[in-house]
Coordinates of C-alpha atoms and ligand atoms in Angstrom, one line a residue:
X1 CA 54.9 -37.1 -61.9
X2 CA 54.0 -33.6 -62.6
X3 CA 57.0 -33.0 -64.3
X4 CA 58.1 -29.2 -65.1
X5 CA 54.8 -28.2 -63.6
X6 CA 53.7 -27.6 -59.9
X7 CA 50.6 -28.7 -59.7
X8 CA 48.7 -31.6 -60.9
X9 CA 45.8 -29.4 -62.1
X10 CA 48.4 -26.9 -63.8
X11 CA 50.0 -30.0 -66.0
X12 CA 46.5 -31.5 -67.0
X13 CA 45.3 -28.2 -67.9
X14 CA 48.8 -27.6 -70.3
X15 CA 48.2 -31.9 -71.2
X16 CA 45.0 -30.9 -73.0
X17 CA 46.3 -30.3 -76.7
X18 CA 48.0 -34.2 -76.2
X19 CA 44.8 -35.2 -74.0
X20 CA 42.3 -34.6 -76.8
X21 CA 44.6 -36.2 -79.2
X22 CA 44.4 -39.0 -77.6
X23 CA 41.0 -39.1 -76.6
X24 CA 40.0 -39.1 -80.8
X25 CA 43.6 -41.5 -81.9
X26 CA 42.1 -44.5 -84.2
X27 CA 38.0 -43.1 -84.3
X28 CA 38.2 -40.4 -86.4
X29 CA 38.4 -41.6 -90.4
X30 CA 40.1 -39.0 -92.6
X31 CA 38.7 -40.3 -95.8
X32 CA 39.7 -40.5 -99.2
X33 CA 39.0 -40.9 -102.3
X34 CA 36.8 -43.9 -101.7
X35 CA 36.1 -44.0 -98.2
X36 CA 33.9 -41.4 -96.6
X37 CA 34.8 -39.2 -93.3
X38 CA 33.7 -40.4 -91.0
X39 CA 33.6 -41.6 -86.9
X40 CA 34.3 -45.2 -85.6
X41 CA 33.2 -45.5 -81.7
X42 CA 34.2 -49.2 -81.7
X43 CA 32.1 -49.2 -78.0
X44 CA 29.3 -48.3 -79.8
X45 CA 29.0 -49.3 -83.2
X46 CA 26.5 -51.8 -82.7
X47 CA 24.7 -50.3 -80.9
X48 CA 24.0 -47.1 -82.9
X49 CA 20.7 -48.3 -84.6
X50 CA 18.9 -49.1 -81.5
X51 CA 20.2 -45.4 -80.2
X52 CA 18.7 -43.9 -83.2
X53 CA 15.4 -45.7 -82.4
X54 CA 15.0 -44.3 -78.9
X55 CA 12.3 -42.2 -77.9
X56 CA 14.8 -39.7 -75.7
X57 CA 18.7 -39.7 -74.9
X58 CA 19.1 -38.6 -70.9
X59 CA 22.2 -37.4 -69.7
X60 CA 23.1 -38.2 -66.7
X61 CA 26.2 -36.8 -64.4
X62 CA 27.3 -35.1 -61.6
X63 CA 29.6 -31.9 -61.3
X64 CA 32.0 -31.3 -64.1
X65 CA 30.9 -34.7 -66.0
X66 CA 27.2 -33.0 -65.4
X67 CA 28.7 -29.9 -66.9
X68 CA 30.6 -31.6 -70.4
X69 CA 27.4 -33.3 -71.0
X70 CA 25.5 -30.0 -70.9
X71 CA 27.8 -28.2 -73.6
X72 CA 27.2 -31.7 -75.8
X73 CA 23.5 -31.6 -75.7
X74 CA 23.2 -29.0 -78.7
X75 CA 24.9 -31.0 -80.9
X76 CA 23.1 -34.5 -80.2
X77 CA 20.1 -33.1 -80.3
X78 CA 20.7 -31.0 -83.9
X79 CA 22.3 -34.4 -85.5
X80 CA 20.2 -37.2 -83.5
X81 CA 16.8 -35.1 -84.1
X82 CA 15.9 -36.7 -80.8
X83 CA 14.9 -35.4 -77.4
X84 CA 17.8 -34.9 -75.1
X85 CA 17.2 -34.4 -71.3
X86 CA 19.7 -33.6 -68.5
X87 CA 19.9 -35.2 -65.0
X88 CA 21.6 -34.7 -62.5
X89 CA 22.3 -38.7 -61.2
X90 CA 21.1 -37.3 -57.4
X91 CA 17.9 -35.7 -58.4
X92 CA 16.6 -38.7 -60.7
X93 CA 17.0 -40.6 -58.0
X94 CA 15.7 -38.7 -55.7
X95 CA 12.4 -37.9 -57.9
X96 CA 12.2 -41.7 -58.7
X97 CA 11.9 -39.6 -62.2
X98 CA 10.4 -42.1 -64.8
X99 CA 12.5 -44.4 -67.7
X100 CA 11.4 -46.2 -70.2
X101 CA 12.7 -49.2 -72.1
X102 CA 12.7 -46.8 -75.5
X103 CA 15.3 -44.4 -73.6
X104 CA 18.8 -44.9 -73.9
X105 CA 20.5 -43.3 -70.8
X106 CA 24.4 -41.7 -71.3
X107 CA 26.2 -42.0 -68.0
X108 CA 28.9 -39.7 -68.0
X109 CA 31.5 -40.2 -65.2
X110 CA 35.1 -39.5 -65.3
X111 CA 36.4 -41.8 -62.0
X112 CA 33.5 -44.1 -63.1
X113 CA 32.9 -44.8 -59.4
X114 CA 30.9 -42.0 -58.2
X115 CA 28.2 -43.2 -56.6
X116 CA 25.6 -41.2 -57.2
X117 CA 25.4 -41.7 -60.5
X118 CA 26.2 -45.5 -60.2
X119 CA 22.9 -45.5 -58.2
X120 CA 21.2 -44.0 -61.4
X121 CA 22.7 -46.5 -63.8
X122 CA 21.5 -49.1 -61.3
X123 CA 17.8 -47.7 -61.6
X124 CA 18.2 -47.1 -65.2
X125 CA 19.6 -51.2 -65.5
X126 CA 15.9 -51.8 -63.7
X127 CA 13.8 -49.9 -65.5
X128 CA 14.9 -51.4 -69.2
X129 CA 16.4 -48.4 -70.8
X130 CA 19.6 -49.2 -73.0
X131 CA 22.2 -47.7 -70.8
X132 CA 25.4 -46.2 -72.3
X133 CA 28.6 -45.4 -70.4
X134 CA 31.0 -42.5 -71.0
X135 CA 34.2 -42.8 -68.6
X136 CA 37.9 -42.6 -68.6
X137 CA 38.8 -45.6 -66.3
X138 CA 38.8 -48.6 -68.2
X139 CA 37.3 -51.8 -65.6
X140 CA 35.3 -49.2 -63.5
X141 CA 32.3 -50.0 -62.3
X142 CA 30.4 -47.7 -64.6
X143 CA 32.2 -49.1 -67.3
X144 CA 31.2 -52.4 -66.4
X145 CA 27.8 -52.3 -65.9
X146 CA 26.8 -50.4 -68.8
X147 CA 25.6 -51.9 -71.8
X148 CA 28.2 -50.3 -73.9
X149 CA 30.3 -47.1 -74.2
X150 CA 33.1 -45.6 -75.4
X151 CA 36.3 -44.5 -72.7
X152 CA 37.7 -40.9 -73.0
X153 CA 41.3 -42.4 -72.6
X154 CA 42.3 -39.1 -71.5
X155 CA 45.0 -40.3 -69.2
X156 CA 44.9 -40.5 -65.5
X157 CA 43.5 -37.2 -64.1
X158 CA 45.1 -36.3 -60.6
X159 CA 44.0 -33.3 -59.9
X160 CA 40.9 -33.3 -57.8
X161 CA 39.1 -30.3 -59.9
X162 CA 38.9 -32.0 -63.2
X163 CA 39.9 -29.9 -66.4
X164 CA 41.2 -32.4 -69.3
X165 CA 38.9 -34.7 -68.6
X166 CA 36.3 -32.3 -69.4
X167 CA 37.5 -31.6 -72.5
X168 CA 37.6 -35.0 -73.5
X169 CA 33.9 -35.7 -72.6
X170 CA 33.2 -32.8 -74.6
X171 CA 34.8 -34.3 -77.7
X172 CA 33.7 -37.7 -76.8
X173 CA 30.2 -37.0 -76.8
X174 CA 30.7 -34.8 -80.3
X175 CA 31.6 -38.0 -82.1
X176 CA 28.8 -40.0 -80.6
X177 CA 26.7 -37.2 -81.5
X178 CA 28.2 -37.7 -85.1
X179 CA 27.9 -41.3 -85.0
X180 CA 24.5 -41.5 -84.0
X181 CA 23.6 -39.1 -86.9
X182 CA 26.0 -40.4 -89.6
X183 CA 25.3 -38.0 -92.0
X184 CA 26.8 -35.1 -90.4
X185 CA 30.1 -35.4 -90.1
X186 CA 32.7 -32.7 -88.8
X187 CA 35.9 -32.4 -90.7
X188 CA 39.5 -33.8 -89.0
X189 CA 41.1 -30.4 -90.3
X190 CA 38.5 -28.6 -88.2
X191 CA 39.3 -30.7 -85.1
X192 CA 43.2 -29.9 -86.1
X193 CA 42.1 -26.3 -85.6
X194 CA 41.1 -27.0 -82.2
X195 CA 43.9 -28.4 -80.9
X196 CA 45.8 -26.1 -82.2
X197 CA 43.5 -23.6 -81.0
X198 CA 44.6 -24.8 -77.7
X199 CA 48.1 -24.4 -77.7
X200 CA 48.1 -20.7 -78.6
X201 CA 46.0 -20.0 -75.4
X202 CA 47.5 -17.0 -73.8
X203 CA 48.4 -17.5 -69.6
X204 CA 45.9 -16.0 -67.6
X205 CA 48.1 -14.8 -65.1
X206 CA 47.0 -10.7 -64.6
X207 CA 43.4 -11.4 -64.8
X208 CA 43.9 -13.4 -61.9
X209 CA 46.2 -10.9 -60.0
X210 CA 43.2 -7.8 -60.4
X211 CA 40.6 -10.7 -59.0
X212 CA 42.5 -12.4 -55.9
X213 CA 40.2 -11.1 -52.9
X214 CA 37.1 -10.4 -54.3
X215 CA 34.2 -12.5 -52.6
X216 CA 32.4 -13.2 -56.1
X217 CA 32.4 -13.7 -59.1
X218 CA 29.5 -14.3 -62.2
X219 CA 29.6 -16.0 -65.4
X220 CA 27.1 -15.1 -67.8
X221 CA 27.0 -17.6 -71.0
X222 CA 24.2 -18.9 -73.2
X223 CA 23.4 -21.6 -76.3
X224 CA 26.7 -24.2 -76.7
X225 CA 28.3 -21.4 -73.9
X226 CA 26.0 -22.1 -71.1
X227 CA 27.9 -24.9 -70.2
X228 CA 31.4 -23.1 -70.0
X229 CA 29.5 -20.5 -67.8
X230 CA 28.4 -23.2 -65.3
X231 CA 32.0 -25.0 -65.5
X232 CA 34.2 -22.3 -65.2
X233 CA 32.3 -20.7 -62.6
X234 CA 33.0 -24.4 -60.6
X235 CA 36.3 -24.6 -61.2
X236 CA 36.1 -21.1 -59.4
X237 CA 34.2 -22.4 -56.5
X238 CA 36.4 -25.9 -56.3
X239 CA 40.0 -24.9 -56.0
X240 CA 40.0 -20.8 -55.8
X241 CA 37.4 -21.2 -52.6
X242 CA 35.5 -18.2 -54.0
X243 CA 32.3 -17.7 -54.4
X244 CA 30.8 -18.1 -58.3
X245 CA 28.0 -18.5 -60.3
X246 CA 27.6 -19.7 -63.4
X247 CA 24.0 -18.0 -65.3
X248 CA 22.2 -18.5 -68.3
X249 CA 22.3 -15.7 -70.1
X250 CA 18.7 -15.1 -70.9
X251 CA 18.2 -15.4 -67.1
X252 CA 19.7 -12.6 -66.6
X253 CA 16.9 -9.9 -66.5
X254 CA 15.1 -12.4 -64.4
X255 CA 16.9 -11.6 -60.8
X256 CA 20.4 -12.0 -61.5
X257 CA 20.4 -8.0 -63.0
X258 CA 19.9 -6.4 -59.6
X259 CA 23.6 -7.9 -58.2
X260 CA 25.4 -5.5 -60.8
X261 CA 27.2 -2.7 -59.7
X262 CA 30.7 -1.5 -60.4
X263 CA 32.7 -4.0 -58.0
X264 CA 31.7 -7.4 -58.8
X265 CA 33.5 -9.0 -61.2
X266 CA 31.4 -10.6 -64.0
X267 CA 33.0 -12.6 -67.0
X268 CA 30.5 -13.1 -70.1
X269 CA 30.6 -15.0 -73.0
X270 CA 30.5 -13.9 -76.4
X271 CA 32.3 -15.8 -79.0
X272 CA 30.7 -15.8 -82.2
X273 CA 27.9 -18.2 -82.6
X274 CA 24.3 -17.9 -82.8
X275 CA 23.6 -15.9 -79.8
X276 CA 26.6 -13.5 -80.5
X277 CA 24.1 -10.9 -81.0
X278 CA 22.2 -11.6 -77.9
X279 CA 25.2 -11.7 -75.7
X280 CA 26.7 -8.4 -77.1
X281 CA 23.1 -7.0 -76.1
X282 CA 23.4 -8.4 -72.5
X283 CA 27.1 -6.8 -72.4
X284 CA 25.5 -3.4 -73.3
X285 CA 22.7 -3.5 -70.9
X286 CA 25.7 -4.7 -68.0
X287 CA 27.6 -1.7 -69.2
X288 CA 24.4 0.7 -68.8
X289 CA 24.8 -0.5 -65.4
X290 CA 28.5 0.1 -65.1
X291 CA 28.9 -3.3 -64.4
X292 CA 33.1 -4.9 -63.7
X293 CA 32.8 -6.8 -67.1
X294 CA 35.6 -9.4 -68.1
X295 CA 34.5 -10.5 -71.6
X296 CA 35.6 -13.6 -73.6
X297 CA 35.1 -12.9 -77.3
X298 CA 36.5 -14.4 -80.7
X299 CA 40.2 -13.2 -81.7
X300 CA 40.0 -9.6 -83.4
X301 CA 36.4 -9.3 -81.7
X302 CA 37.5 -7.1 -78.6
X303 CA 37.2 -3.5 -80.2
X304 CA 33.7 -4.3 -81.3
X305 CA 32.6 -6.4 -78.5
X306 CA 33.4 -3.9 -75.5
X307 CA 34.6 -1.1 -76.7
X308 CA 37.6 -0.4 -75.9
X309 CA 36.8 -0.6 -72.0
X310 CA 37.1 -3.6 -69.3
X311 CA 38.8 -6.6 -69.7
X312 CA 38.9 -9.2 -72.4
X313 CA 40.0 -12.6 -73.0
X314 CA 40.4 -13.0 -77.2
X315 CA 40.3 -17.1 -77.8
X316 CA 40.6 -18.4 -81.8
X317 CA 37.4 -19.6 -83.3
X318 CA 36.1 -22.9 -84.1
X319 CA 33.3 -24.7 -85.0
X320 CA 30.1 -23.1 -83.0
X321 CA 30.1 -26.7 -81.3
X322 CA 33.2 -27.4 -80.2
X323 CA 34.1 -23.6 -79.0
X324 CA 33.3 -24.8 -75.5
X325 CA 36.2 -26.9 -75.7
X326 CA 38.3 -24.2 -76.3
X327 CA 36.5 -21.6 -74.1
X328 CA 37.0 -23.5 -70.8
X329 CA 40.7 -23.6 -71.0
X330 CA 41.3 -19.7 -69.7
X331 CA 38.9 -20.3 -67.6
X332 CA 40.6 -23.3 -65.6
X333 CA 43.6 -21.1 -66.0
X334 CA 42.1 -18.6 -64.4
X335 CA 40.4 -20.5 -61.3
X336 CA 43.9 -21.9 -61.2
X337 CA 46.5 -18.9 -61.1
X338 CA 43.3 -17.6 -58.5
X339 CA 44.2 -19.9 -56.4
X340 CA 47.8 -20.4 -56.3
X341 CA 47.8 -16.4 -55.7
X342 CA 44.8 -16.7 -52.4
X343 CA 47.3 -19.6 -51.3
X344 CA 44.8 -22.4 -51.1
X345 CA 46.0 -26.1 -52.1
X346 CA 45.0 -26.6 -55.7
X347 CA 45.1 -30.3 -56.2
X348 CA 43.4 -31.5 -53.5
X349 CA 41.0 -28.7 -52.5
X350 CA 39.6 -28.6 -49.2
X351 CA 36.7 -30.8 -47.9
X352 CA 36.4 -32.2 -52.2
X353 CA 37.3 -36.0 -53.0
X354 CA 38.7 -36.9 -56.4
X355 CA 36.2 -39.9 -57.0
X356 CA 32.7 -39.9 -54.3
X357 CA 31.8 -43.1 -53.7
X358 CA 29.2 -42.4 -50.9
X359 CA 25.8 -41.1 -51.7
Ligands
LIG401 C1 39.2 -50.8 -78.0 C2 40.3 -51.1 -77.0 C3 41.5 -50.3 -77.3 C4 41.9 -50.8 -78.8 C5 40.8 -50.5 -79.8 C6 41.2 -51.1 -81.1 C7 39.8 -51.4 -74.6 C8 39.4 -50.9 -73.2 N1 39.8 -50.6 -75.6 O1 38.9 -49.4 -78.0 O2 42.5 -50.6 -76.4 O3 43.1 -50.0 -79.2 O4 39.6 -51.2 -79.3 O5 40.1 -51.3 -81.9 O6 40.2 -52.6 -74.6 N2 32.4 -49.8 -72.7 C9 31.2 -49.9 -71.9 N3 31.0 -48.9 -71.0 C10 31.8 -47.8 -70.9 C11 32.9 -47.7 -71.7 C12 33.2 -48.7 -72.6 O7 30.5 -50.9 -71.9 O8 31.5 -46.9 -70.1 C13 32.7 -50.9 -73.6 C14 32.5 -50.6 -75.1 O9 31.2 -50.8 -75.5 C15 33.5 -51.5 -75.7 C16 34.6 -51.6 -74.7 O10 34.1 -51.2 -73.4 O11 32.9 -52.8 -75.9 C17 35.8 -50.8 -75.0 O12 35.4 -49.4 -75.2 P1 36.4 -48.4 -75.9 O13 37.7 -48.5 -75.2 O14 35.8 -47.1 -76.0 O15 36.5 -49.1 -77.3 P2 37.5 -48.8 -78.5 O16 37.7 -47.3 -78.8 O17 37.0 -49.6 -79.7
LIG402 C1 33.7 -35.2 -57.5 C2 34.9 -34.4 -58.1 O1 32.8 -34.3 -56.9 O2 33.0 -35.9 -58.5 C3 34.4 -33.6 -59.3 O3 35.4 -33.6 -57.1 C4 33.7 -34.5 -60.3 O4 35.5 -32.9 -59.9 C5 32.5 -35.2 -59.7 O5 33.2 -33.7 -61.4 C6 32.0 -36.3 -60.6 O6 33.0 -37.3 -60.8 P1 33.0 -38.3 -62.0 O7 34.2 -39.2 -61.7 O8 31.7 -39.1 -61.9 O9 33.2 -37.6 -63.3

């Protein structure tokens, strides 16, 4: 039921504020005067010590879930102190990459059914490694063949493109991360802030409107930010059916630089974190070369971030780790009022399937 919306995608991406409430309801301890703050992953609590003893954490994902697990990896490696790699579930395979009984392997899957990375856990399950699943459908086969795990319970996500699930990996991985290194613990007020954060998003309707036929589009992000870069320019590709590219900032000079000129689009990223500084210098050197910036910076940033000139997209601050959480939501809005606007079907986006389940 899609309710006052008209799209699936549209709802889930409005559903976030409820969907991440949900996702941290009964793990999250406030604390008091004699109890600490603190996180409770029921999935995973006894489990934790032999986590803390592995030699490497390995994500492993495909598309979006790939994605959410790629903003995360920051903040489990700064609390866990430990070695975090990426896969992609397709490419381990496909390098027969090594694992070792000492790694403990995070599969993050929303449908839990896709099955390339079902085929990873499989591998993973053979080689020894503790293997740890991170999904939203409870009785899935990723949820049952993993050791243990903790479910998103985001609610049922219709819409192929997947936007609140996202969102809830994100968060779902920042209390693992916080679980696993105890010690650290974010405040609930600051995780208030967020959702809040999310319900004064502004529509993204006009920016849309000024970017309906180009053929391209970039998305330039680094640090926690990389990952928005890579998912919004996805969403992008899924549902608008335009071409987009998410890039690492500090790529940028290495090849990317010579597709500037004044017509296509290019959103970056500069919120205020630890490679604010770095990011406004990538904005002046795309400016040098009167490049069609979009930029997304911190509320009461925009004078000082661009000047007065292009576009920009203000979002409230949070916490440097959880700003991706935030940062991704005008950008699903965006891929999603591009779409409506080119005409194309927005739930169920040509040749894409909700939940793969052939290699
Ligand atoms: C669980 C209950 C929840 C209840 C809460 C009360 C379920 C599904 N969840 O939530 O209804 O309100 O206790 O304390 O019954 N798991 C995997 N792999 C995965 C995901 C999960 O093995 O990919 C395992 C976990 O290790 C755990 C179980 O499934 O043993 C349930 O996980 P989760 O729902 O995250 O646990 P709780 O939040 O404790
Ligand atoms: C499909 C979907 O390709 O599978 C994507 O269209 C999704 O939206 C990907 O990110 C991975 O799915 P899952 O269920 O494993 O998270």
């Amino acid at each position: 039921n899609k309710g006052k919306y008209e799209h699936y995608m549209q709802k889930e991406i409005h559903e976030q504020p409820e969907s991440l409430t949900t996702t941290m309801r009964g793990r999250l301890i406030r604390g008091g005067s004699s109890k600490r703050k603190s996180v409770l992953l029921g999935g995973l609590k006894d489990h934790l010590k032999t986590i803390r003893r592995s030699r490497r954490i390995v994500f492993i994902g495909c598309g979006t879930s790939y994605n959410a697990a790629l903003a995360a990896r920051p903040l489990l490696e700064e609390l866990s102190g430990i070695p975090v790699m990426m896969e992609i579930a397709s490419d381990l395979l496909d390098r027969q990459a090594p694992i070792y009984r000492d790694d403990t392997i995070i599969f993050v899957s929303q449908s839990g059914e896709t099955a390339d990375t079902l085929n990873a856990l499989e591998y993973a399950l053979e080689n020894g490694a503790l293997c740890v699943g991170i999904t939203n459908t409870v009785g899935s086969a990723i949820a049952r063949n993993t050791h243990c795990g903790v479910h998103i319970n985001a609610g049922s996500e219709i819409g192929v493109a997947s936007t609140k699930a996202y969102t809830s990996q994100i968060v779902v991985m920042a209390m693992v991360s916080l679980a696993i290194g105890a010690d650290t613990i974010s405040s609930k007020p600051r995780r208030e802030a967020i959702i809040e954060s999310l319900l004064n998003l502004p529509e993204m309707k006009d920016l849309a409107q000024s970017l309906i036929s180009e053929q391209s589009l970039l998305m330039f992000g680094r640090g926690y930010n990389y990952a928005t870069a890579l998912e919004g320019a996805l969403k992008v590709k899924e549902v608008a059916l335009m071409h987009s590219e998410g890039i690492l900032a500090g790529e940028m000079k290495h090849g990317p630089l010579a597709l500037v000129d004044e017509n296509l689009p290019i959103v970056v990223i500069a919120t205020r974190d630890q490679s604010f500084s770095k990011q406004q210098s990538v904005i002046q050197q795309l400016k040098a070369r009167k490049g069609r910036l979009i930029v997304m910076c911190t509320e009461g940033d925009a004078a000082a971030v661009c000047g007065g000139s292009g576009r920009v997209i203000e979002v409230p601050l949070v916490v440097d780790c959880l700003q991706p959480v935030v940062n991704i939501v005008p950008l699903q809005l965006l891929s999603y009022h591009l779409t409506v606007l080119r005409g194309y079907n927005v739930d169920q986006p040509r040749n894409l399937a909700k939940s793969v389940t052939t290699e």
